[in-house]
């Protein structure tokens, strides 16, 4: 399997960089750039390729029969892995949280199934155990949400594509993306938490220490993926103004936080900021 060929022919790498303008920051001499990783691919979008690439490279050593991973019913990660498996001819298995679900429960699971990923629906208890079914013992296992050392290492290429700047902003789920960026960069990184998992992220930081990552848990809006009219309106207005699609779960929270930091005087005048657009499906 030739990953370089796939990257060259199917992916838009390096992803574009775009400056966005607004009186709110331009009046302070602050520049805001968006790293458009959402343009890497319509499906393996945002941080997905960065997180998957090294695992796929490991698979290409021919020591495993396929790739297996874990996720919820709307997992962006399983969606991207299923497509990558389909595009590259890799057998994939998804262990999905919720025994009440099936391949027709939602359009994402339906699509994942059509791409050939074998789906196993587990009870919440069994899902938590993260057991690999015996028949897939030889599969390469990517931890839930694509978190793992190889995902963190995948941020090296992203950091190499960034211009020099004063601060980097990134949304956090498992933390792999923000931790990886911080480890490969000398610039201060602000990680915007999107769910109440600070303890889990602290654990990850014990395994992969950084000295330039600050966590901000002020923009969780109560609960992961919980809808919030303020946030939804913000995303809509941001999309209209900057012509950059963002969604309320990850990138909506990211840009809401970044603009709030600017308004609060948290960002020094004349700073150059880079926000990572990590993609996302709705
Ligand atoms: C669109 C989007 N942005 C950000 C994240 C958070 O990434 P990470 O889990 O690496 O912190 C995710 C989750 O993978 C995501 O789907």
PDB file of C-alpha atoms and ligand atoms in Angstrom:
ATOM      1  CA  UNK A   1       0.000   0.000   0.000  1.00  0.00           C
ATOM      2  CA  UNK A   2       1.454   3.317  -1.039  1.00  0.00           C
ATOM      3  CA  UNK A   3       0.479   5.959   1.485  1.00  0.00           C
ATOM      4  CA  UNK A   4       2.603   8.631  -0.185  1.00  0.00           C
ATOM      5  CA  UNK A   5       0.646   8.124  -3.380  1.00  0.00           C
ATOM      6  CA  UNK A   6      -2.643   8.354  -1.514  1.00  0.00           C
ATOM      7  CA  UNK A   7      -1.539  11.532   0.271  1.00  0.00           C
ATOM      8  CA  UNK A   8      -0.406  13.048  -3.017  1.00  0.00           C
ATOM      9  CA  UNK A   9      -3.455  12.091  -5.091  1.00  0.00           C
ATOM     10  CA  UNK A  10      -6.341  12.137  -2.648  1.00  0.00           C
ATOM     11  CA  UNK A  11      -5.399  14.589   0.085  1.00  0.00           C
ATOM     12  CA  UNK A  12      -4.953  18.329   0.051  1.00  0.00           C
ATOM     13  CA  UNK A  13      -1.630  18.589   1.868  1.00  0.00           C
ATOM     14  CA  UNK A  14      -0.190  20.850   3.089  1.00  0.00           C
ATOM     15  CA  UNK A  15      -3.597  22.227   4.012  1.00  0.00           C
ATOM     16  CA  UNK A  16      -4.281  25.901   3.302  1.00  0.00           C
ATOM     17  CA  UNK A  17      -3.819  28.720   5.756  1.00  0.00           C
ATOM     18  CA  UNK A  18      -6.305  31.572   5.774  1.00  0.00           C
ATOM     19  CA  UNK A  19      -6.395  34.889   7.582  1.00  0.00           C
ATOM     20  CA  UNK A  20      -9.744  36.068   8.959  1.00  0.00           C
ATOM     21  CA  UNK A  21     -10.543  39.680   9.651  1.00  0.00           C
ATOM     22  CA  UNK A  22     -12.672  41.458  12.215  1.00  0.00           C
ATOM     23  CA  UNK A  23     -12.621  44.885  13.870  1.00  0.00           C
ATOM     24  CA  UNK A  24     -12.622  43.106  17.208  1.00  0.00           C
ATOM     25  CA  UNK A  25      -9.040  41.891  16.736  1.00  0.00           C
ATOM     26  CA  UNK A  26      -7.692  43.960  13.858  1.00  0.00           C
ATOM     27  CA  UNK A  27      -8.246  47.137  15.907  1.00  0.00           C
ATOM     28  CA  UNK A  28      -5.731  45.706  18.424  1.00  0.00           C
ATOM     29  CA  UNK A  29      -3.244  44.733  15.749  1.00  0.00           C
ATOM     30  CA  UNK A  30      -4.028  41.053  16.387  1.00  0.00           C
ATOM     31  CA  UNK A  31      -3.944  38.721  13.393  1.00  0.00           C
ATOM     32  CA  UNK A  32      -5.958  35.503  13.331  1.00  0.00           C
ATOM     33  CA  UNK A  33      -5.036  32.720  10.919  1.00  0.00           C
ATOM     34  CA  UNK A  34      -6.972  29.514  10.443  1.00  0.00           C
ATOM     35  CA  UNK A  35      -5.140  26.331   9.517  1.00  0.00           C
ATOM     36  CA  UNK A  36      -7.730  24.776   7.241  1.00  0.00           C
ATOM     37  CA  UNK A  37      -7.177  21.110   7.985  1.00  0.00           C
ATOM     38  CA  UNK A  38     -10.894  20.734   7.232  1.00  0.00           C
ATOM     39  CA  UNK A  39      -9.779  21.042   3.594  1.00  0.00           C
ATOM     40  CA  UNK A  40      -7.503  17.991   3.738  1.00  0.00           C
ATOM     41  CA  UNK A  41     -10.293  15.715   2.510  1.00  0.00           C
ATOM     42  CA  UNK A  42     -14.119  15.807   2.578  1.00  0.00           C
ATOM     43  CA  UNK A  43     -14.217  12.780   4.914  1.00  0.00           C
ATOM     44  CA  UNK A  44     -10.760  12.177   6.366  1.00  0.00           C
ATOM     45  CA  UNK A  45     -10.973  15.801   7.323  1.00  0.00           C
ATOM     46  CA  UNK A  46      -9.370  17.947   9.994  1.00  0.00           C
ATOM     47  CA  UNK A  47      -7.231  16.092  12.479  1.00  0.00           C
ATOM     48  CA  UNK A  48      -8.356  12.676  11.217  1.00  0.00           C
ATOM     49  CA  UNK A  49      -5.617  12.004   8.685  1.00  0.00           C
ATOM     50  CA  UNK A  50      -2.991  13.452  11.023  1.00  0.00           C
ATOM     51  CA  UNK A  51      -4.148  11.021  13.723  1.00  0.00           C
ATOM     52  CA  UNK A  52      -4.587   7.984  11.480  1.00  0.00           C
ATOM     53  CA  UNK A  53      -1.578   8.239   9.217  1.00  0.00           C
ATOM     54  CA  UNK A  54       1.026   6.593  11.442  1.00  0.00           C
ATOM     55  CA  UNK A  55      -1.358   3.757  12.326  1.00  0.00           C
ATOM     56  CA  UNK A  56      -1.986   3.145   8.627  1.00  0.00           C
ATOM     57  CA  UNK A  57       1.745   3.212   8.036  1.00  0.00           C
ATOM     58  CA  UNK A  58       2.170   0.581  10.768  1.00  0.00           C
ATOM     59  CA  UNK A  59      -0.562  -1.510   9.142  1.00  0.00           C
ATOM     60  CA  UNK A  60       1.295  -1.340   5.841  1.00  0.00           C
ATOM     61  CA  UNK A  61       4.149  -3.347   7.408  1.00  0.00           C
ATOM     62  CA  UNK A  62       1.855  -6.359   6.850  1.00  0.00           C
ATOM     63  CA  UNK A  63       1.887  -7.594  10.425  1.00  0.00           C
ATOM     64  CA  UNK A  64      -1.834  -7.139  11.019  1.00  0.00           C
ATOM     65  CA  UNK A  65      -4.964  -8.391   9.286  1.00  0.00           C
ATOM     66  CA  UNK A  66      -6.841  -5.112   9.650  1.00  0.00           C
ATOM     67  CA  UNK A  67      -7.422  -2.108  11.885  1.00  0.00           C
ATOM     68  CA  UNK A  68      -9.887  -1.998  14.774  1.00  0.00           C
ATOM     69  CA  UNK A  69     -11.051   0.944  16.835  1.00  0.00           C
ATOM     70  CA  UNK A  70     -13.726   2.158  19.238  1.00  0.00           C
ATOM     71  CA  UNK A  71     -16.249   4.990  19.156  1.00  0.00           C
ATOM     72  CA  UNK A  72     -19.740   6.281  19.807  1.00  0.00           C
ATOM     73  CA  UNK A  73     -22.684   6.247  17.393  1.00  0.00           C
ATOM     74  CA  UNK A  74     -21.589   9.535  15.780  1.00  0.00           C
ATOM     75  CA  UNK A  75     -17.821   9.079  16.005  1.00  0.00           C
ATOM     76  CA  UNK A  76     -15.954  11.278  13.506  1.00  0.00           C
ATOM     77  CA  UNK A  77     -12.997   9.004  14.094  1.00  0.00           C
ATOM     78  CA  UNK A  78     -14.747   5.740  13.121  1.00  0.00           C
ATOM     79  CA  UNK A  79     -16.282   7.521  10.138  1.00  0.00           C
ATOM     80  CA  UNK A  80     -12.849   8.595   8.890  1.00  0.00           C
ATOM     81  CA  UNK A  81     -11.254   5.215   9.629  1.00  0.00           C
ATOM     82  CA  UNK A  82     -14.021   3.395   7.751  1.00  0.00           C
ATOM     83  CA  UNK A  83     -13.501   5.597   4.721  1.00  0.00           C
ATOM     84  CA  UNK A  84      -9.697   5.256   4.862  1.00  0.00           C
ATOM     85  CA  UNK A  85     -10.103   1.469   5.061  1.00  0.00           C
ATOM     86  CA  UNK A  86     -12.429   1.549   2.066  1.00  0.00           C
ATOM     87  CA  UNK A  87     -10.092   3.814   0.038  1.00  0.00           C
ATOM     88  CA  UNK A  88      -6.906   1.917   0.876  1.00  0.00           C
ATOM     89  CA  UNK A  89      -8.301  -1.626   0.911  1.00  0.00           C
ATOM     90  CA  UNK A  90      -7.750  -2.167   4.652  1.00  0.00           C
ATOM     91  CA  UNK A  91     -10.218  -4.373   6.541  1.00  0.00           C
ATOM     92  CA  UNK A  92     -11.620  -2.328   9.436  1.00  0.00           C
ATOM     93  CA  UNK A  93     -13.690  -3.108  12.519  1.00  0.00           C
ATOM     94  CA  UNK A  94     -15.549  -0.594  14.689  1.00  0.00           C
ATOM     95  CA  UNK A  95     -16.625  -1.411  18.244  1.00  0.00           C
ATOM     96  CA  UNK A  96     -19.562   0.911  18.886  1.00  0.00           C
ATOM     97  CA  UNK A  97     -20.965   1.951  22.273  1.00  0.00           C
ATOM     98  CA  UNK A  98     -24.633   0.921  22.601  1.00  0.00           C
ATOM     99  CA  UNK A  99     -26.059  -2.565  22.150  1.00  0.00           C
ATOM    100  CA  UNK A 100     -29.418  -1.031  21.179  1.00  0.00           C
ATOM    101  CA  UNK A 101     -27.888   0.333  17.954  1.00  0.00           C
ATOM    102  CA  UNK A 102     -27.593  -1.317  14.558  1.00  0.00           C
ATOM    103  CA  UNK A 103     -26.214  -0.414  11.141  1.00  0.00           C
ATOM    104  CA  UNK A 104     -29.388   1.505  10.301  1.00  0.00           C
ATOM    105  CA  UNK A 105     -29.593   3.545  13.518  1.00  0.00           C
ATOM    106  CA  UNK A 106     -28.229   6.694  11.922  1.00  0.00           C
ATOM    107  CA  UNK A 107     -26.867   7.791   8.531  1.00  0.00           C
ATOM    108  CA  UNK A 108     -23.244   7.686   9.773  1.00  0.00           C
ATOM    109  CA  UNK A 109     -23.414   4.080  10.915  1.00  0.00           C
ATOM    110  CA  UNK A 110     -25.194   3.215   7.688  1.00  0.00           C
ATOM    111  CA  UNK A 111     -22.440   4.854   5.628  1.00  0.00           C
ATOM    112  CA  UNK A 112     -19.675   3.304   7.733  1.00  0.00           C
ATOM    113  CA  UNK A 113     -21.227  -0.103   7.150  1.00  0.00           C
ATOM    114  CA  UNK A 114     -21.478   0.540   3.412  1.00  0.00           C
ATOM    115  CA  UNK A 115     -17.765   1.352   3.328  1.00  0.00           C
ATOM    116  CA  UNK A 116     -17.178  -2.141   4.646  1.00  0.00           C
ATOM    117  CA  UNK A 117     -16.285  -1.532   8.283  1.00  0.00           C
ATOM    118  CA  UNK A 118     -17.572  -4.423  10.388  1.00  0.00           C
ATOM    119  CA  UNK A 119     -19.542  -2.968  13.285  1.00  0.00           C
ATOM    120  CA  UNK A 120     -19.951  -4.564  16.714  1.00  0.00           C
ATOM    121  CA  UNK A 121     -22.463  -2.985  19.065  1.00  0.00           C
ATOM    122  CA  UNK A 122     -21.518  -3.392  22.722  1.00  0.00           C
ATOM    123  CA  UNK A 123     -23.303  -2.726  25.997  1.00  0.00           C
ATOM    124  CA  UNK A 124     -21.942   0.315  27.871  1.00  0.00           C
ATOM    125  CA  UNK A 125     -20.252  -1.971  30.417  1.00  0.00           C
ATOM    126  CA  UNK A 126     -18.553  -4.179  27.873  1.00  0.00           C
ATOM    127  CA  UNK A 127     -17.613  -1.139  25.791  1.00  0.00           C
ATOM    128  CA  UNK A 128     -15.827   0.385  28.802  1.00  0.00           C
ATOM    129  CA  UNK A 129     -13.683  -2.778  29.061  1.00  0.00           C
ATOM    130  CA  UNK A 130     -12.384  -2.134  25.521  1.00  0.00           C
ATOM    131  CA  UNK A 131     -12.038  -5.859  24.877  1.00  0.00           C
ATOM    132  CA  UNK A 132     -10.966  -6.919  21.421  1.00  0.00           C
ATOM    133  CA  UNK A 133     -13.115  -9.825  20.115  1.00  0.00           C
ATOM    134  CA  UNK A 134     -11.010 -12.996  19.718  1.00  0.00           C
ATOM    135  CA  UNK A 135     -11.435 -13.111  15.957  1.00  0.00           C
ATOM    136  CA  UNK A 136      -9.737  -9.698  15.675  1.00  0.00           C
ATOM    137  CA  UNK A 137      -6.820 -10.294  18.006  1.00  0.00           C
ATOM    138  CA  UNK A 138      -4.397  -9.813  15.157  1.00  0.00           C
ATOM    139  CA  UNK A 139      -5.902  -6.461  14.197  1.00  0.00           C
ATOM    140  CA  UNK A 140      -4.004  -3.252  14.845  1.00  0.00           C
ATOM    141  CA  UNK A 141      -5.923  -1.516  17.611  1.00  0.00           C
ATOM    142  CA  UNK A 142      -6.346   2.267  17.626  1.00  0.00           C
ATOM    143  CA  UNK A 143      -7.618   3.443  21.021  1.00  0.00           C
ATOM    144  CA  UNK A 144     -11.004   5.197  21.346  1.00  0.00           C
ATOM    145  CA  UNK A 145     -11.302   8.497  19.493  1.00  0.00           C
ATOM    146  CA  UNK A 146      -7.983   7.877  17.729  1.00  0.00           C
ATOM    147  CA  UNK A 147      -6.009   8.715  20.853  1.00  0.00           C
ATOM    148  CA  UNK A 148      -2.534   7.193  21.122  1.00  0.00           C
ATOM    149  CA  UNK A 149       1.203   7.741  20.721  1.00  0.00           C
ATOM    150  CA  UNK A 150       1.068   7.382  16.957  1.00  0.00           C
ATOM    151  CA  UNK A 151      -1.737   9.956  16.732  1.00  0.00           C
ATOM    152  CA  UNK A 152       0.264  12.381  18.855  1.00  0.00           C
ATOM    153  CA  UNK A 153       3.319  11.826  16.644  1.00  0.00           C
ATOM    154  CA  UNK A 154       1.152  12.537  13.615  1.00  0.00           C
ATOM    155  CA  UNK A 155       1.018  16.212  14.633  1.00  0.00           C
ATOM    156  CA  UNK A 156       4.655  16.665  13.662  1.00  0.00           C
ATOM    157  CA  UNK A 157       3.750  17.277  10.023  1.00  0.00           C
ATOM    158  CA  UNK A 158       0.974  19.699  11.005  1.00  0.00           C
ATOM    159  CA  UNK A 159       3.388  21.753  13.111  1.00  0.00           C
ATOM    160  CA  UNK A 160       5.874  21.790  10.213  1.00  0.00           C
ATOM    161  CA  UNK A 161       3.174  23.369   8.049  1.00  0.00           C
ATOM    162  CA  UNK A 162       2.491  26.237  10.485  1.00  0.00           C
ATOM    163  CA  UNK A 163       3.954  29.721  10.107  1.00  0.00           C
ATOM    164  CA  UNK A 164       5.757  31.342  13.010  1.00  0.00           C
ATOM    165  CA  UNK A 165       3.176  32.755  15.430  1.00  0.00           C
ATOM    166  CA  UNK A 166       2.652  33.789  19.053  1.00  0.00           C
ATOM    167  CA  UNK A 167      -0.056  31.323  20.051  1.00  0.00           C
ATOM    168  CA  UNK A 168      -1.889  28.276  18.717  1.00  0.00           C
ATOM    169  CA  UNK A 169      -5.506  27.439  19.599  1.00  0.00           C
ATOM    170  CA  UNK A 170      -6.983  23.967  19.237  1.00  0.00           C
ATOM    171  CA  UNK A 171     -10.163  22.167  20.361  1.00  0.00           C
ATOM    172  CA  UNK A 172      -9.683  19.116  22.576  1.00  0.00           C
ATOM    173  CA  UNK A 173     -11.515  15.815  22.745  1.00  0.00           C
ATOM    174  CA  UNK A 174      -9.071  13.101  23.779  1.00  0.00           C
ATOM    175  CA  UNK A 175      -6.309  15.717  23.656  1.00  0.00           C
ATOM    176  CA  UNK A 176      -4.145  13.882  21.095  1.00  0.00           C
ATOM    177  CA  UNK A 177      -4.181  16.782  18.637  1.00  0.00           C
ATOM    178  CA  UNK A 178      -3.416  19.610  21.079  1.00  0.00           C
ATOM    179  CA  UNK A 179      -0.858  17.546  23.024  1.00  0.00           C
ATOM    180  CA  UNK A 180       0.874  16.540  19.789  1.00  0.00           C
ATOM    181  CA  UNK A 181       0.965  20.117  18.523  1.00  0.00           C
ATOM    182  CA  UNK A 182       2.382  21.334  21.828  1.00  0.00           C
ATOM    183  CA  UNK A 183       5.053  18.614  21.835  1.00  0.00           C
ATOM    184  CA  UNK A 184       6.294  19.491  18.359  1.00  0.00           C
ATOM    185  CA  UNK A 185       6.079  23.265  18.735  1.00  0.00           C
ATOM    186  CA  UNK A 186       7.733  25.860  20.944  1.00  0.00           C
ATOM    187  CA  UNK A 187       4.749  28.175  20.719  1.00  0.00           C
ATOM    188  CA  UNK A 188       2.205  28.408  23.600  1.00  0.00           C
ATOM    189  CA  UNK A 189      -0.810  26.221  22.771  1.00  0.00           C
ATOM    190  CA  UNK A 190      -4.267  26.777  24.277  1.00  0.00           C
ATOM    191  CA  UNK A 191      -6.416  23.641  24.319  1.00  0.00           C
ATOM    192  CA  UNK A 192     -10.148  24.311  24.538  1.00  0.00           C
ATOM    193  CA  UNK A 193     -11.903  21.475  26.338  1.00  0.00           C
ATOM    194  CA  UNK A 194     -15.167  20.400  24.740  1.00  0.00           C
ATOM    195  CA  UNK A 195     -16.172  17.911  27.408  1.00  0.00           C
ATOM    196  CA  UNK A 196     -15.699  17.404  31.130  1.00  0.00           C
ATOM    197  CA  UNK A 197     -12.631  15.190  30.812  1.00  0.00           C
ATOM    198  CA  UNK A 198      -9.910  17.283  32.396  1.00  0.00           C
ATOM    199  CA  UNK A 199      -8.791  14.324  34.575  1.00  0.00           C
ATOM    200  CA  UNK A 200      -8.395  12.099  31.503  1.00  0.00           C
ATOM    201  CA  UNK A 201      -6.386  14.800  29.744  1.00  0.00           C
ATOM    202  CA  UNK A 202      -4.170  15.299  32.811  1.00  0.00           C
ATOM    203  CA  UNK A 203      -3.489  11.544  32.683  1.00  0.00           C
ATOM    204  CA  UNK A 204      -2.550  11.833  29.021  1.00  0.00           C
ATOM    205  CA  UNK A 205      -0.260  14.724  29.886  1.00  0.00           C
ATOM    206  CA  UNK A 206       1.496  12.551  32.442  1.00  0.00           C
ATOM    207  CA  UNK A 207       2.258  10.103  29.636  1.00  0.00           C
ATOM    208  CA  UNK A 208       3.126  12.810  27.116  1.00  0.00           C
ATOM    209  CA  UNK A 209       4.330  15.857  29.053  1.00  0.00           C
ATOM    210  CA  UNK A 210       4.418  19.312  27.530  1.00  0.00           C
ATOM    211  CA  UNK A 211       5.385  22.641  29.035  1.00  0.00           C
ATOM    212  CA  UNK A 212       3.582  24.885  26.563  1.00  0.00           C
ATOM    213  CA  UNK A 213      -0.018  23.625  26.672  1.00  0.00           C
ATOM    214  CA  UNK A 214      -2.653  25.478  28.712  1.00  0.00           C
ATOM    215  CA  UNK A 215      -6.048  23.850  29.165  1.00  0.00           C
ATOM    216  CA  UNK A 216      -9.170  26.004  29.202  1.00  0.00           C
ATOM    217  CA  UNK A 217     -12.360  24.385  30.495  1.00  0.00           C
ATOM    218  CA  UNK A 218     -14.535  27.515  30.379  1.00  0.00           C
ATOM    219  CA  UNK A 219     -16.194  26.698  27.070  1.00  0.00           C
ATOM    220  CA  UNK A 220     -17.732  23.285  27.672  1.00  0.00           C
ATOM    221  CA  UNK A 221     -21.208  24.843  27.794  1.00  0.00           C
ATOM    222  CA  UNK A 222     -22.376  22.318  30.369  1.00  0.00           C
ATOM    223  CA  UNK A 223     -21.981  19.094  28.527  1.00  0.00           C
ATOM    224  CA  UNK A 224     -20.306  17.604  25.437  1.00  0.00           C
ATOM    225  CA  UNK A 225     -22.389  18.018  22.300  1.00  0.00           C
ATOM    226  CA  UNK A 226     -25.233  19.603  24.294  1.00  0.00           C
ATOM    227  CA  UNK A 227     -26.888  22.154  22.081  1.00  0.00           C
ATOM    228  CA  UNK A 228     -26.751  25.751  23.202  1.00  0.00           C
ATOM    229  CA  UNK A 229     -28.551  28.519  21.339  1.00  0.00           C
ATOM    230  CA  UNK A 230     -25.809  31.041  22.024  1.00  0.00           C
ATOM    231  CA  UNK A 231     -23.202  28.721  20.535  1.00  0.00           C
ATOM    232  CA  UNK A 232     -25.364  27.752  17.582  1.00  0.00           C
ATOM    233  CA  UNK A 233     -26.011  31.378  16.747  1.00  0.00           C
ATOM    234  CA  UNK A 234     -22.293  32.093  17.081  1.00  0.00           C
ATOM    235  CA  UNK A 235     -21.460  29.307  14.592  1.00  0.00           C
ATOM    236  CA  UNK A 236     -24.063  30.548  12.130  1.00  0.00           C
ATOM    237  CA  UNK A 237     -22.782  34.131  12.266  1.00  0.00           C
ATOM    238  CA  UNK A 238     -19.154  33.006  12.052  1.00  0.00           C
ATOM    239  CA  UNK A 239     -19.935  30.860   8.993  1.00  0.00           C
ATOM    240  CA  UNK A 240     -21.691  33.778   7.311  1.00  0.00           C
ATOM    241  CA  UNK A 241     -19.033  36.328   8.131  1.00  0.00           C
ATOM    242  CA  UNK A 242     -15.881  34.323   7.396  1.00  0.00           C
ATOM    243  CA  UNK A 243     -17.228  31.694   4.999  1.00  0.00           C
ATOM    244  CA  UNK A 244     -15.619  29.010   7.151  1.00  0.00           C
ATOM    245  CA  UNK A 245     -17.953  26.234   8.288  1.00  0.00           C
ATOM    246  CA  UNK A 246     -17.722  25.480  12.001  1.00  0.00           C
ATOM    247  CA  UNK A 247     -19.935  23.245  14.121  1.00  0.00           C
ATOM    248  CA  UNK A 248     -20.941  23.631  17.776  1.00  0.00           C
ATOM    249  CA  UNK A 249     -19.169  20.535  19.152  1.00  0.00           C
ATOM    250  CA  UNK A 250     -15.496  21.240  18.470  1.00  0.00           C
ATOM    251  CA  UNK A 251     -14.594  24.149  16.213  1.00  0.00           C
ATOM    252  CA  UNK A 252     -17.561  26.271  17.369  1.00  0.00           C
ATOM    253  CA  UNK A 253     -16.310  26.055  20.949  1.00  0.00           C
ATOM    254  CA  UNK A 254     -12.763  26.743  19.748  1.00  0.00           C
ATOM    255  CA  UNK A 255     -13.567  29.982  17.914  1.00  0.00           C
ATOM    256  CA  UNK A 256     -16.015  31.103  20.593  1.00  0.00           C
ATOM    257  CA  UNK A 257     -13.210  30.747  23.152  1.00  0.00           C
ATOM    258  CA  UNK A 258     -10.585  32.402  20.968  1.00  0.00           C
ATOM    259  CA  UNK A 259     -12.776  35.446  20.297  1.00  0.00           C
ATOM    260  CA  UNK A 260     -13.725  35.611  23.970  1.00  0.00           C
ATOM    261  CA  UNK A 261     -10.018  35.594  24.891  1.00  0.00           C
ATOM    262  CA  UNK A 262      -9.425  38.480  22.495  1.00  0.00           C
ATOM    263  CA  UNK A 263     -12.401  40.440  23.890  1.00  0.00           C
ATOM    264  CA  UNK A 264     -11.259  39.820  27.484  1.00  0.00           C
ATOM    265  CA  UNK A 265      -7.836  41.267  26.779  1.00  0.00           C
ATOM    266  CA  UNK A 266      -6.281  37.834  27.288  1.00  0.00           C
ATOM    267  CA  UNK A 267      -4.288  38.212  24.051  1.00  0.00           C
ATOM    268  CA  UNK A 268      -1.506  40.781  23.811  1.00  0.00           C
ATOM    269  CA  UNK A 269      -1.920  43.459  21.093  1.00  0.00           C
ATOM    270  CA  UNK A 270      -0.084  42.754  17.834  1.00  0.00           C
ATOM    271  CA  UNK A 271      -0.088  38.990  18.425  1.00  0.00           C
ATOM    272  CA  UNK A 272      -0.321  36.536  15.584  1.00  0.00           C
ATOM    273  CA  UNK A 273      -2.649  33.634  16.399  1.00  0.00           C
ATOM    274  CA  UNK A 274      -3.227  30.377  14.583  1.00  0.00           C
ATOM    275  CA  UNK A 275      -6.446  28.410  15.161  1.00  0.00           C
ATOM    276  CA  UNK A 276      -6.471  24.807  13.973  1.00  0.00           C
ATOM    277  CA  UNK A 277      -9.641  23.895  12.098  1.00  0.00           C
ATOM    278  CA  UNK A 278      -9.916  20.233  13.049  1.00  0.00           C
ATOM    279  CA  UNK A 279     -12.858  19.539  10.727  1.00  0.00           C
ATOM    280  CA  UNK A 280     -15.938  17.731  11.936  1.00  0.00           C
ATOM    281  CA  UNK A 281     -19.210  16.331  10.699  1.00  0.00           C
ATOM    282  CA  UNK A 282     -22.640  17.261  12.028  1.00  0.00           C
TER     283      UNK A 282
HETATM  284  C1  LIG B   1     -13.724  17.809  14.562  1.00  0.00           C
HETATM  285  C2  LIG B   1     -12.915  17.444  15.737  1.00  0.00           C
HETATM  286  N1  LIG B   1     -12.149  18.381  16.321  1.00  0.00           N
HETATM  287  C3  LIG B   1     -11.400  18.114  17.402  1.00  0.00           C
HETATM  288  C4  LIG B   1     -11.384  16.852  17.955  1.00  0.00           C
HETATM  289  C5  LIG B   1     -10.554  16.605  19.160  1.00  0.00           C
HETATM  290  O1  LIG B   1      -9.401  15.915  18.834  1.00  0.00           O
HETATM  291  P1  LIG B   1      -8.587  15.127  19.927  1.00  0.00           P
HETATM  292  O2  LIG B   1      -9.399  13.920  20.300  1.00  0.00           O
HETATM  293  O3  LIG B   1      -7.329  14.772  19.257  1.00  0.00           O
HETATM  294  O4  LIG B   1      -8.423  16.030  21.097  1.00  0.00           O
HETATM  295  C6  LIG B   1     -12.152  15.830  17.385  1.00  0.00           C
HETATM  296  C7  LIG B   1     -12.128  14.478  17.922  1.00  0.00           C
HETATM  297  O5  LIG B   1     -11.436  13.652  17.381  1.00  0.00           O
HETATM  298  C8  LIG B   1     -12.939  16.136  16.249  1.00  0.00           C
HETATM  299  O6  LIG B   1     -13.717  15.204  15.661  1.00  0.00           O
END
